[in-house]
Amino acid sequence: MTHRVRTALAALAVVAASAHGAQPSDRLRELLEPMARFGAEFEQIVVGPNGRTVQSARGTVHLERPGRLRWEVVAPYPQLIVSDGAELVLFDPDLAQATVQPLAGAPRDTPGRLLTGALDELSTLFDVADDSAEAGGAGKGETNDGFVLRPLGDDSLFDHIRLEFTGSLLAGIDIVDHLDQLTRVRFRNQTLSPALEPGLFEFVVPDGVDVLRDVGSVQP
């Protein structure tokens, strides 16, 4: 075998290794990149370790990187989580109470921070594994991607997070805590780069609402 042939084969081997050796975090980042602005409706259930559904809700979500989020539950009980990039607010209309904390002080490895934070933090915050074999529900001609993210920090609130994509759109998020409780969120009517109303990520305190600052931990 000539030197030129050996060199050509070595080069092809490097290309093949690069094509098949892409990291799951790179693919996940590729899918999250177009979600700099995102809107959707969602349905959410919480399932206990015994497999029983203990809570369900539905609502809407809008986000805009960096740091802006509006997660609004409309039923069965209204609740709002909103971030303007500087502060994070949890508003409970039934309690007439809003909890406010600096966004910089909130955990960085929560799903909300994952979707609205800097994408170059992915590999520093999570171990990302491909889980596409279990992703389901794609239509004909579409591809599915699934990822399991395990926080690298010892003080994370979650055991792992699973993201599922149908085509290029985020289809669902599963969050499993350390007590094996599952929060499952499924999205529909997703829109990339939606027109966002002015003030969507701002919180104006309604009359009669108590505001608590730096109390507990708001988890977007």
mmCIF file of the C-alpha atoms, coordinates in Angstrom:
data_MODEL
# 
_entry.id   MODEL 
# 
loop_
_atom_site.group_PDB 
_atom_site.id 
_atom_site.type_symbol 
_atom_site.label_atom_id 
_atom_site.label_alt_id 
_atom_site.label_comp_id 
_atom_site.label_asym_id 
_atom_site.label_entity_id 
_atom_site.label_seq_id 
_atom_site.pdbx_PDB_ins_code 
_atom_site.Cartn_x 
_atom_site.Cartn_y 
_atom_site.Cartn_z 
_atom_site.occupancy 
_atom_site.B_iso_or_equiv 
_atom_site.pdbx_formal_charge 
_atom_site.auth_seq_id 
_atom_site.auth_comp_id 
_atom_site.auth_asym_id 
_atom_site.auth_atom_id 
_atom_site.pdbx_PDB_model_num 
ATOM 1   C CA . MET A 1 1   ? 0.000   0.000  0.000  1.00 0.00 ? 1   MET A CA 1 
ATOM 2   C CA . THR A 1 2   ? 1.482   3.314  -1.052 1.00 0.00 ? 2   THR A CA 1 
ATOM 3   C CA . HIS A 1 3   ? 2.052   6.190  1.309  1.00 0.00 ? 3   HIS A CA 1 
ATOM 4   C CA . ARG A 1 4   ? -0.577  8.287  -0.500 1.00 0.00 ? 4   ARG A CA 1 
ATOM 5   C CA . VAL A 1 5   ? -3.225  5.569  -0.177 1.00 0.00 ? 5   VAL A CA 1 
ATOM 6   C CA . ARG A 1 6   ? -2.474  5.115  3.532  1.00 0.00 ? 6   ARG A CA 1 
ATOM 7   C CA . THR A 1 7   ? -2.713  8.872  4.046  1.00 0.00 ? 7   THR A CA 1 
ATOM 8   C CA . ALA A 1 8   ? -6.050  9.048  2.214  1.00 0.00 ? 8   ALA A CA 1 
ATOM 9   C CA . LEU A 1 9   ? -7.502  6.169  4.236  1.00 0.00 ? 9   LEU A CA 1 
ATOM 10  C CA . ALA A 1 10  ? -6.333  7.782  7.481  1.00 0.00 ? 10  ALA A CA 1 
ATOM 11  C CA . ALA A 1 11  ? -8.027  11.033 6.491  1.00 0.00 ? 11  ALA A CA 1 
ATOM 12  C CA . LEU A 1 12  ? -11.283 9.198  5.694  1.00 0.00 ? 12  LEU A CA 1 
ATOM 13  C CA . ALA A 1 13  ? -11.136 7.459  9.059  1.00 0.00 ? 13  ALA A CA 1 
ATOM 14  C CA . VAL A 1 14  ? -10.852 10.811 10.832 1.00 0.00 ? 14  VAL A CA 1 
ATOM 15  C CA . VAL A 1 15  ? -13.847 12.180 8.914  1.00 0.00 ? 15  VAL A CA 1 
ATOM 16  C CA . ALA A 1 16  ? -15.905 9.093  9.730  1.00 0.00 ? 16  ALA A CA 1 
ATOM 17  C CA . ALA A 1 17  ? -15.001 9.312  13.400 1.00 0.00 ? 17  ALA A CA 1 
ATOM 18  C CA . SER A 1 18  ? -15.993 12.968 13.468 1.00 0.00 ? 18  SER A CA 1 
ATOM 19  C CA . ALA A 1 19  ? -19.332 12.239 11.803 1.00 0.00 ? 19  ALA A CA 1 
ATOM 20  C CA . HIS A 1 20  ? -20.261 9.478  14.241 1.00 0.00 ? 20  HIS A CA 1 
ATOM 21  C CA . GLY A 1 21  ? -18.614 10.908 17.328 1.00 0.00 ? 21  GLY A CA 1 
ATOM 22  C CA . ALA A 1 22  ? -20.611 14.112 17.716 1.00 0.00 ? 22  ALA A CA 1 
ATOM 23  C CA . GLN A 1 23  ? -21.457 14.709 21.341 1.00 0.00 ? 23  GLN A CA 1 
ATOM 24  C CA . PRO A 1 24  ? -25.150 14.624 22.416 1.00 0.00 ? 24  PRO A CA 1 
ATOM 25  C CA . SER A 1 25  ? -24.643 18.064 23.964 1.00 0.00 ? 25  SER A CA 1 
ATOM 26  C CA . ASP A 1 26  ? -23.702 19.417 20.527 1.00 0.00 ? 26  ASP A CA 1 
ATOM 27  C CA . ARG A 1 27  ? -26.895 18.031 18.988 1.00 0.00 ? 27  ARG A CA 1 
ATOM 28  C CA . LEU A 1 28  ? -28.979 19.376 21.870 1.00 0.00 ? 28  LEU A CA 1 
ATOM 29  C CA . ARG A 1 29  ? -27.413 22.791 21.488 1.00 0.00 ? 29  ARG A CA 1 
ATOM 30  C CA . GLU A 1 30  ? -28.189 22.671 17.766 1.00 0.00 ? 30  GLU A CA 1 
ATOM 31  C CA . LEU A 1 31  ? -31.864 22.063 18.554 1.00 0.00 ? 31  LEU A CA 1 
ATOM 32  C CA . LEU A 1 32  ? -32.049 24.706 21.292 1.00 0.00 ? 32  LEU A CA 1 
ATOM 33  C CA . GLU A 1 33  ? -30.328 27.391 19.232 1.00 0.00 ? 33  GLU A CA 1 
ATOM 34  C CA . PRO A 1 34  ? -33.468 28.346 17.202 1.00 0.00 ? 34  PRO A CA 1 
ATOM 35  C CA . MET A 1 35  ? -35.447 28.599 20.471 1.00 0.00 ? 35  MET A CA 1 
ATOM 36  C CA . ALA A 1 36  ? -34.044 32.031 21.297 1.00 0.00 ? 36  ALA A CA 1 
ATOM 37  C CA . ARG A 1 37  ? -37.724 33.008 21.194 1.00 0.00 ? 37  ARG A CA 1 
ATOM 38  C CA . PHE A 1 38  ? -40.366 30.356 21.769 1.00 0.00 ? 38  PHE A CA 1 
ATOM 39  C CA . GLY A 1 39  ? -44.058 30.113 22.569 1.00 0.00 ? 39  GLY A CA 1 
ATOM 40  C CA . ALA A 1 40  ? -46.396 27.180 23.203 1.00 0.00 ? 40  ALA A CA 1 
ATOM 41  C CA . GLU A 1 41  ? -49.343 25.801 25.106 1.00 0.00 ? 41  GLU A CA 1 
ATOM 42  C CA . PHE A 1 42  ? -48.584 23.098 27.646 1.00 0.00 ? 42  PHE A CA 1 
ATOM 43  C CA . GLU A 1 43  ? -50.216 20.344 29.663 1.00 0.00 ? 43  GLU A CA 1 
ATOM 44  C CA . GLN A 1 44  ? -48.483 19.173 32.816 1.00 0.00 ? 44  GLN A CA 1 
ATOM 45  C CA . ILE A 1 45  ? -48.977 16.265 35.185 1.00 0.00 ? 45  ILE A CA 1 
ATOM 46  C CA . VAL A 1 46  ? -47.179 15.258 38.367 1.00 0.00 ? 46  VAL A CA 1 
ATOM 47  C CA . VAL A 1 47  ? -46.897 11.514 38.979 1.00 0.00 ? 47  VAL A CA 1 
ATOM 48  C CA . GLY A 1 48  ? -45.922 10.117 42.367 1.00 0.00 ? 48  GLY A CA 1 
ATOM 49  C CA . PRO A 1 49  ? -43.497 7.219  42.959 1.00 0.00 ? 49  PRO A CA 1 
ATOM 50  C CA . ASN A 1 50  ? -46.523 4.896  43.089 1.00 0.00 ? 50  ASN A CA 1 
ATOM 51  C CA . GLY A 1 51  ? -47.452 5.790  39.509 1.00 0.00 ? 51  GLY A CA 1 
ATOM 52  C CA . ARG A 1 52  ? -50.551 7.792  40.418 1.00 0.00 ? 52  ARG A CA 1 
ATOM 53  C CA . THR A 1 53  ? -51.200 11.247 38.989 1.00 0.00 ? 53  THR A CA 1 
ATOM 54  C CA . VAL A 1 54  ? -51.362 13.662 41.894 1.00 0.00 ? 54  VAL A CA 1 
ATOM 55  C CA . GLN A 1 55  ? -51.625 16.947 39.999 1.00 0.00 ? 55  GLN A CA 1 
ATOM 56  C CA . SER A 1 56  ? -52.431 18.260 36.549 1.00 0.00 ? 56  SER A CA 1 
ATOM 57  C CA . ALA A 1 57  ? -52.384 21.706 34.984 1.00 0.00 ? 57  ALA A CA 1 
ATOM 58  C CA . ARG A 1 58  ? -52.405 23.501 31.668 1.00 0.00 ? 58  ARG A CA 1 
ATOM 59  C CA . GLY A 1 59  ? -51.274 26.881 30.469 1.00 0.00 ? 59  GLY A CA 1 
ATOM 60  C CA . THR A 1 60  ? -48.933 28.788 28.176 1.00 0.00 ? 60  THR A CA 1 
ATOM 61  C CA . VAL A 1 61  ? -45.205 29.436 28.043 1.00 0.00 ? 61  VAL A CA 1 
ATOM 62  C CA . HIS A 1 62  ? -43.141 32.123 26.334 1.00 0.00 ? 62  HIS A CA 1 
ATOM 63  C CA . LEU A 1 63  ? -39.399 32.583 26.544 1.00 0.00 ? 63  LEU A CA 1 
ATOM 64  C CA . GLU A 1 64  ? -36.726 34.810 25.128 1.00 0.00 ? 64  GLU A CA 1 
ATOM 65  C CA . ARG A 1 65  ? -33.025 34.336 25.722 1.00 0.00 ? 65  ARG A CA 1 
ATOM 66  C CA . PRO A 1 66  ? -31.248 35.443 27.722 1.00 0.00 ? 66  PRO A CA 1 
ATOM 67  C CA . GLY A 1 67  ? -33.190 34.985 30.931 1.00 0.00 ? 67  GLY A CA 1 
ATOM 68  C CA . ARG A 1 68  ? -36.738 35.977 29.993 1.00 0.00 ? 68  ARG A CA 1 
ATOM 69  C CA . LEU A 1 69  ? -39.545 33.554 30.790 1.00 0.00 ? 69  LEU A CA 1 
ATOM 70  C CA . ARG A 1 70  ? -43.302 33.612 31.280 1.00 0.00 ? 70  ARG A CA 1 
ATOM 71  C CA . TRP A 1 71  ? -44.792 30.327 32.503 1.00 0.00 ? 71  TRP A CA 1 
ATOM 72  C CA . GLU A 1 72  ? -48.493 30.816 33.149 1.00 0.00 ? 72  GLU A CA 1 
ATOM 73  C CA . VAL A 1 73  ? -50.808 28.148 34.531 1.00 0.00 ? 73  VAL A CA 1 
ATOM 74  C CA . VAL A 1 74  ? -54.426 28.929 33.689 1.00 0.00 ? 74  VAL A CA 1 
ATOM 75  C CA . ALA A 1 75  ? -56.183 25.834 35.091 1.00 0.00 ? 75  ALA A CA 1 
ATOM 76  C CA . PRO A 1 76  ? -57.148 24.381 37.442 1.00 0.00 ? 76  PRO A CA 1 
ATOM 77  C CA . TYR A 1 77  ? -55.552 27.058 39.638 1.00 0.00 ? 77  TYR A CA 1 
ATOM 78  C CA . PRO A 1 78  ? -53.887 30.153 38.183 1.00 0.00 ? 78  PRO A CA 1 
ATOM 79  C CA . GLN A 1 79  ? -50.195 30.676 38.850 1.00 0.00 ? 79  GLN A CA 1 
ATOM 80  C CA . LEU A 1 80  ? -47.491 32.700 37.145 1.00 0.00 ? 80  LEU A CA 1 
ATOM 81  C CA . ILE A 1 81  ? -43.707 32.439 36.986 1.00 0.00 ? 81  ILE A CA 1 
ATOM 82  C CA . VAL A 1 82  ? -42.135 35.356 35.161 1.00 0.00 ? 82  VAL A CA 1 
ATOM 83  C CA . SER A 1 83  ? -38.569 36.550 34.702 1.00 0.00 ? 83  SER A CA 1 
ATOM 84  C CA . ASP A 1 84  ? -37.417 39.764 33.049 1.00 0.00 ? 84  ASP A CA 1 
ATOM 85  C CA . GLY A 1 85  ? -33.795 38.649 32.990 1.00 0.00 ? 85  GLY A CA 1 
ATOM 86  C CA . ALA A 1 86  ? -32.982 40.322 36.310 1.00 0.00 ? 86  ALA A CA 1 
ATOM 87  C CA . GLU A 1 87  ? -35.639 39.126 38.760 1.00 0.00 ? 87  GLU A CA 1 
ATOM 88  C CA . LEU A 1 88  ? -37.713 35.982 39.023 1.00 0.00 ? 88  LEU A CA 1 
ATOM 89  C CA . VAL A 1 89  ? -41.279 36.228 40.318 1.00 0.00 ? 89  VAL A CA 1 
ATOM 90  C CA . LEU A 1 90  ? -43.686 33.519 41.464 1.00 0.00 ? 90  LEU A CA 1 
ATOM 91  C CA . PHE A 1 91  ? -47.209 34.933 41.689 1.00 0.00 ? 91  PHE A CA 1 
ATOM 92  C CA . ASP A 1 92  ? -50.092 33.038 43.294 1.00 0.00 ? 92  ASP A CA 1 
ATOM 93  C CA . PRO A 1 93  ? -53.349 34.956 42.713 1.00 0.00 ? 93  PRO A CA 1 
ATOM 94  C CA . ASP A 1 94  ? -55.327 32.801 45.161 1.00 0.00 ? 94  ASP A CA 1 
ATOM 95  C CA . LEU A 1 95  ? -52.913 33.654 47.972 1.00 0.00 ? 95  LEU A CA 1 
ATOM 96  C CA . ALA A 1 96  ? -52.516 37.241 46.737 1.00 0.00 ? 96  ALA A CA 1 
ATOM 97  C CA . GLN A 1 97  ? -48.764 36.756 47.159 1.00 0.00 ? 97  GLN A CA 1 
ATOM 98  C CA . ALA A 1 98  ? -45.730 37.269 44.950 1.00 0.00 ? 98  ALA A CA 1 
ATOM 99  C CA . THR A 1 99  ? -42.279 35.896 45.786 1.00 0.00 ? 99  THR A CA 1 
ATOM 100 C CA . VAL A 1 100 ? -39.375 37.750 44.168 1.00 0.00 ? 100 VAL A CA 1 
ATOM 101 C CA . GLN A 1 101 ? -35.699 36.871 44.018 1.00 0.00 ? 101 GLN A CA 1 
ATOM 102 C CA . PRO A 1 102 ? -32.735 37.912 41.860 1.00 0.00 ? 102 PRO A CA 1 
ATOM 103 C CA . LEU A 1 103 ? -32.397 35.635 38.859 1.00 0.00 ? 103 LEU A CA 1 
ATOM 104 C CA . ALA A 1 104 ? -28.680 35.371 39.566 1.00 0.00 ? 104 ALA A CA 1 
ATOM 105 C CA . GLY A 1 105 ? -29.494 33.684 42.879 1.00 0.00 ? 105 GLY A CA 1 
ATOM 106 C CA . ALA A 1 106 ? -31.801 31.045 41.409 1.00 0.00 ? 106 ALA A CA 1 
ATOM 107 C CA . PRO A 1 107 ? -30.473 27.541 40.633 1.00 0.00 ? 107 PRO A CA 1 
ATOM 108 C CA . ARG A 1 108 ? -28.922 27.383 37.163 1.00 0.00 ? 108 ARG A CA 1 
ATOM 109 C CA . ASP A 1 109 ? -29.760 23.732 36.433 1.00 0.00 ? 109 ASP A CA 1 
ATOM 110 C CA . THR A 1 110 ? -33.569 24.021 36.424 1.00 0.00 ? 110 THR A CA 1 
ATOM 111 C CA . PRO A 1 111 ? -35.535 23.460 33.190 1.00 0.00 ? 111 PRO A CA 1 
ATOM 112 C CA . GLY A 1 112 ? -36.456 27.139 32.919 1.00 0.00 ? 112 GLY A CA 1 
ATOM 113 C CA . ARG A 1 113 ? -32.844 28.255 33.262 1.00 0.00 ? 113 ARG A CA 1 
ATOM 114 C CA . LEU A 1 114 ? -31.830 25.523 30.822 1.00 0.00 ? 114 LEU A CA 1 
ATOM 115 C CA . LEU A 1 115 ? -34.137 26.898 28.135 1.00 0.00 ? 115 LEU A CA 1 
ATOM 116 C CA . THR A 1 116 ? -33.406 30.579 28.734 1.00 0.00 ? 116 THR A CA 1 
ATOM 117 C CA . GLY A 1 117 ? -29.751 30.477 29.772 1.00 0.00 ? 117 GLY A CA 1 
ATOM 118 C CA . ALA A 1 118 ? -26.509 30.550 27.825 1.00 0.00 ? 118 ALA A CA 1 
ATOM 119 C CA . LEU A 1 119 ? -26.152 27.445 25.666 1.00 0.00 ? 119 LEU A CA 1 
ATOM 120 C CA . ASP A 1 120 ? -22.417 27.259 26.283 1.00 0.00 ? 120 ASP A CA 1 
ATOM 121 C CA . GLU A 1 121 ? -23.217 26.349 29.909 1.00 0.00 ? 121 GLU A CA 1 
ATOM 122 C CA . LEU A 1 122 ? -24.793 23.024 28.899 1.00 0.00 ? 122 LEU A CA 1 
ATOM 123 C CA . SER A 1 123 ? -21.651 20.933 29.269 1.00 0.00 ? 123 SER A CA 1 
ATOM 124 C CA . THR A 1 124 ? -20.680 22.592 32.549 1.00 0.00 ? 124 THR A CA 1 
ATOM 125 C CA . LEU A 1 125 ? -24.072 22.107 34.205 1.00 0.00 ? 125 LEU A CA 1 
ATOM 126 C CA . PHE A 1 126 ? -25.199 18.729 32.844 1.00 0.00 ? 126 PHE A CA 1 
ATOM 127 C CA . ASP A 1 127 ? -24.024 15.366 31.679 1.00 0.00 ? 127 ASP A CA 1 
ATOM 128 C CA . VAL A 1 128 ? -25.991 15.021 28.435 1.00 0.00 ? 128 VAL A CA 1 
ATOM 129 C CA . ALA A 1 129 ? -26.807 11.549 27.085 1.00 0.00 ? 129 ALA A CA 1 
ATOM 130 C CA . ASP A 1 130 ? -28.615 10.615 23.899 1.00 0.00 ? 130 ASP A CA 1 
ATOM 131 C CA . ASP A 1 131 ? -31.998 8.980  24.525 1.00 0.00 ? 131 ASP A CA 1 
ATOM 132 C CA . SER A 1 132 ? -33.484 9.195  21.041 1.00 0.00 ? 132 SER A CA 1 
ATOM 133 C CA . ALA A 1 133 ? -34.468 5.530  20.897 1.00 0.00 ? 133 ALA A CA 1 
ATOM 134 C CA . GLU A 1 134 ? -37.311 6.194  23.337 1.00 0.00 ? 134 GLU A CA 1 
ATOM 135 C CA . ALA A 1 135 ? -38.562 9.385  21.708 1.00 0.00 ? 135 ALA A CA 1 
ATOM 136 C CA . GLY A 1 136 ? -41.995 8.803  20.210 1.00 0.00 ? 136 GLY A CA 1 
ATOM 137 C CA . GLY A 1 137 ? -44.836 10.474 18.408 1.00 0.00 ? 137 GLY A CA 1 
ATOM 138 C CA . ALA A 1 138 ? -43.118 11.811 15.306 1.00 0.00 ? 138 ALA A CA 1 
ATOM 139 C CA . GLY A 1 139 ? -45.088 12.017 12.122 1.00 0.00 ? 139 GLY A CA 1 
ATOM 140 C CA . LYS A 1 140 ? -44.046 10.489 8.825  1.00 0.00 ? 140 LYS A CA 1 
ATOM 141 C CA . GLY A 1 141 ? -40.825 11.963 7.513  1.00 0.00 ? 141 GLY A CA 1 
ATOM 142 C CA . GLU A 1 142 ? -39.926 13.627 10.820 1.00 0.00 ? 142 GLU A CA 1 
ATOM 143 C CA . THR A 1 143 ? -37.029 12.778 13.078 1.00 0.00 ? 143 THR A CA 1 
ATOM 144 C CA . ASN A 1 144 ? -37.098 12.533 16.842 1.00 0.00 ? 144 ASN A CA 1 
ATOM 145 C CA . ASP A 1 145 ? -34.384 13.365 19.329 1.00 0.00 ? 145 ASP A CA 1 
ATOM 146 C CA . GLY A 1 146 ? -34.359 12.614 23.044 1.00 0.00 ? 146 GLY A CA 1 
ATOM 147 C CA . PHE A 1 147 ? -31.813 13.609 25.682 1.00 0.00 ? 147 PHE A CA 1 
ATOM 148 C CA . VAL A 1 148 ? -31.330 12.814 29.353 1.00 0.00 ? 148 VAL A CA 1 
ATOM 149 C CA . LEU A 1 149 ? -29.593 15.556 31.335 1.00 0.00 ? 149 LEU A CA 1 
ATOM 150 C CA . ARG A 1 150 ? -28.117 14.778 34.741 1.00 0.00 ? 150 ARG A CA 1 
ATOM 151 C CA . PRO A 1 151 ? -26.993 17.772 36.820 1.00 0.00 ? 151 PRO A CA 1 
ATOM 152 C CA . LEU A 1 152 ? -23.292 17.776 37.629 1.00 0.00 ? 152 LEU A CA 1 
ATOM 153 C CA . GLY A 1 153 ? -23.741 19.690 40.872 1.00 0.00 ? 153 GLY A CA 1 
ATOM 154 C CA . ASP A 1 154 ? -24.274 17.879 44.170 1.00 0.00 ? 154 ASP A CA 1 
ATOM 155 C CA . ASP A 1 155 ? -27.015 20.265 45.316 1.00 0.00 ? 155 ASP A CA 1 
ATOM 156 C CA . SER A 1 156 ? -29.385 19.963 42.353 1.00 0.00 ? 156 SER A CA 1 
ATOM 157 C CA . LEU A 1 157 ? -33.114 19.801 43.009 1.00 0.00 ? 157 LEU A CA 1 
ATOM 158 C CA . PHE A 1 158 ? -33.542 17.106 40.341 1.00 0.00 ? 158 PHE A CA 1 
ATOM 159 C CA . ASP A 1 159 ? -32.151 13.665 39.602 1.00 0.00 ? 159 ASP A CA 1 
ATOM 160 C CA . HIS A 1 160 ? -32.479 14.147 35.844 1.00 0.00 ? 160 HIS A CA 1 
ATOM 161 C CA . ILE A 1 161 ? -34.335 15.985 33.112 1.00 0.00 ? 161 ILE A CA 1 
ATOM 162 C CA . ARG A 1 162 ? -35.396 14.497 29.799 1.00 0.00 ? 162 ARG A CA 1 
ATOM 163 C CA . LEU A 1 163 ? -36.048 16.619 26.716 1.00 0.00 ? 163 LEU A CA 1 
ATOM 164 C CA . GLU A 1 164 ? -37.918 15.258 23.700 1.00 0.00 ? 164 GLU A CA 1 
ATOM 165 C CA . PHE A 1 165 ? -38.052 16.875 20.278 1.00 0.00 ? 165 PHE A CA 1 
ATOM 166 C CA . THR A 1 166 ? -40.357 16.099 17.362 1.00 0.00 ? 166 THR A CA 1 
ATOM 167 C CA . GLY A 1 167 ? -38.584 17.324 14.283 1.00 0.00 ? 167 GLY A CA 1 
ATOM 168 C CA . SER A 1 168 ? -37.056 20.651 15.266 1.00 0.00 ? 168 SER A CA 1 
ATOM 169 C CA . LEU A 1 169 ? -39.647 21.484 17.937 1.00 0.00 ? 169 LEU A CA 1 
ATOM 170 C CA . LEU A 1 170 ? -39.470 20.829 21.661 1.00 0.00 ? 170 LEU A CA 1 
ATOM 171 C CA . ALA A 1 171 ? -42.278 18.354 22.334 1.00 0.00 ? 171 ALA A CA 1 
ATOM 172 C CA . GLY A 1 172 ? -41.877 17.591 26.025 1.00 0.00 ? 172 GLY A CA 1 
ATOM 173 C CA . ILE A 1 173 ? -39.915 17.770 29.240 1.00 0.00 ? 173 ILE A CA 1 
ATOM 174 C CA . ASP A 1 174 ? -39.797 15.111 31.968 1.00 0.00 ? 174 ASP A CA 1 
ATOM 175 C CA . ILE A 1 175 ? -38.356 16.090 35.351 1.00 0.00 ? 175 ILE A CA 1 
ATOM 176 C CA . VAL A 1 176 ? -37.581 13.406 37.946 1.00 0.00 ? 176 VAL A CA 1 
ATOM 177 C CA . ASP A 1 177 ? -36.681 14.507 41.465 1.00 0.00 ? 177 ASP A CA 1 
ATOM 178 C CA . HIS A 1 178 ? -34.691 12.618 44.082 1.00 0.00 ? 178 HIS A CA 1 
ATOM 179 C CA . LEU A 1 179 ? -37.877 11.031 45.469 1.00 0.00 ? 179 LEU A CA 1 
ATOM 180 C CA . ASP A 1 180 ? -38.777 9.578  42.047 1.00 0.00 ? 180 ASP A CA 1 
ATOM 181 C CA . GLN A 1 181 ? -41.624 12.027 41.550 1.00 0.00 ? 181 GLN A CA 1 
ATOM 182 C CA . LEU A 1 182 ? -42.140 12.774 37.862 1.00 0.00 ? 182 LEU A CA 1 
ATOM 183 C CA . THR A 1 183 ? -43.279 16.095 36.418 1.00 0.00 ? 183 THR A CA 1 
ATOM 184 C CA . ARG A 1 184 ? -44.227 15.596 32.764 1.00 0.00 ? 184 ARG A CA 1 
ATOM 185 C CA . VAL A 1 185 ? -44.823 18.560 30.470 1.00 0.00 ? 185 VAL A CA 1 
ATOM 186 C CA . ARG A 1 186 ? -46.070 18.238 26.885 1.00 0.00 ? 186 ARG A CA 1 
ATOM 187 C CA . PHE A 1 187 ? -46.181 21.149 24.453 1.00 0.00 ? 187 PHE A CA 1 
ATOM 188 C CA . ARG A 1 188 ? -48.476 21.892 21.527 1.00 0.00 ? 188 ARG A CA 1 
ATOM 189 C CA . ASN A 1 189 ? -48.935 24.722 19.034 1.00 0.00 ? 189 ASN A CA 1 
ATOM 190 C CA . GLN A 1 190 ? -45.234 25.525 19.397 1.00 0.00 ? 190 GLN A CA 1 
ATOM 191 C CA . THR A 1 191 ? -43.911 28.619 17.638 1.00 0.00 ? 191 THR A CA 1 
ATOM 192 C CA . LEU A 1 192 ? -40.322 29.651 17.039 1.00 0.00 ? 192 LEU A CA 1 
ATOM 193 C CA . SER A 1 193 ? -39.666 33.417 17.014 1.00 0.00 ? 193 SER A CA 1 
ATOM 194 C CA . PRO A 1 194 ? -43.257 34.398 17.912 1.00 0.00 ? 194 PRO A CA 1 
ATOM 195 C CA . ALA A 1 195 ? -44.329 38.025 18.077 1.00 0.00 ? 195 ALA A CA 1 
ATOM 196 C CA . LEU A 1 196 ? -44.127 38.890 21.764 1.00 0.00 ? 196 LEU A CA 1 
ATOM 197 C CA . GLU A 1 197 ? -46.304 41.513 23.382 1.00 0.00 ? 197 GLU A CA 1 
ATOM 198 C CA . PRO A 1 198 ? -44.547 44.446 25.091 1.00 0.00 ? 198 PRO A CA 1 
ATOM 199 C CA . GLY A 1 199 ? -44.366 43.861 28.826 1.00 0.00 ? 199 GLY A CA 1 
ATOM 200 C CA . LEU A 1 200 ? -44.865 40.103 28.533 1.00 0.00 ? 200 LEU A CA 1 
ATOM 201 C CA . PHE A 1 201 ? -41.897 39.442 30.831 1.00 0.00 ? 201 PHE A CA 1 
ATOM 202 C CA . GLU A 1 202 ? -42.635 42.234 33.282 1.00 0.00 ? 202 GLU A CA 1 
ATOM 203 C CA . PHE A 1 203 ? -44.605 41.787 36.490 1.00 0.00 ? 203 PHE A CA 1 
ATOM 204 C CA . VAL A 1 204 ? -46.792 44.614 37.727 1.00 0.00 ? 204 VAL A CA 1 
ATOM 205 C CA . VAL A 1 205 ? -47.866 44.023 41.315 1.00 0.00 ? 205 VAL A CA 1 
ATOM 206 C CA . PRO A 1 206 ? -51.683 44.032 41.536 1.00 0.00 ? 206 PRO A CA 1 
ATOM 207 C CA . ASP A 1 207 ? -53.358 45.990 44.304 1.00 0.00 ? 207 ASP A CA 1 
ATOM 208 C CA . GLY A 1 208 ? -53.586 44.082 47.572 1.00 0.00 ? 208 GLY A CA 1 
ATOM 209 C CA . VAL A 1 209 ? -50.817 41.611 46.733 1.00 0.00 ? 209 VAL A CA 1 
ATOM 210 C CA . ASP A 1 210 ? -48.079 40.955 49.302 1.00 0.00 ? 210 ASP A CA 1 
ATOM 211 C CA . VAL A 1 211 ? -44.537 40.896 47.900 1.00 0.00 ? 211 VAL A CA 1 
ATOM 212 C CA . LEU A 1 212 ? -41.929 38.693 49.595 1.00 0.00 ? 212 LEU A CA 1 
ATOM 213 C CA . ARG A 1 213 ? -38.298 39.102 48.562 1.00 0.00 ? 213 ARG A CA 1 
ATOM 214 C CA . ASP A 1 214 ? -35.547 36.495 48.800 1.00 0.00 ? 214 ASP A CA 1 
ATOM 215 C CA . VAL A 1 215 ? -37.771 34.015 50.601 1.00 0.00 ? 215 VAL A CA 1 
ATOM 216 C CA . GLY A 1 216 ? -37.183 30.378 49.699 1.00 0.00 ? 216 GLY A CA 1 
ATOM 217 C CA . SER A 1 217 ? -36.310 29.374 46.170 1.00 0.00 ? 217 SER A CA 1 
ATOM 218 C CA . VAL A 1 218 ? -38.401 30.078 43.091 1.00 0.00 ? 218 VAL A CA 1 
ATOM 219 C CA . GLN A 1 219 ? -37.853 27.288 40.585 1.00 0.00 ? 219 GLN A CA 1 
ATOM 220 C CA . PRO A 1 220 ? -38.589 28.115 36.944 1.00 0.00 ? 220 PRO A CA 1 
# 
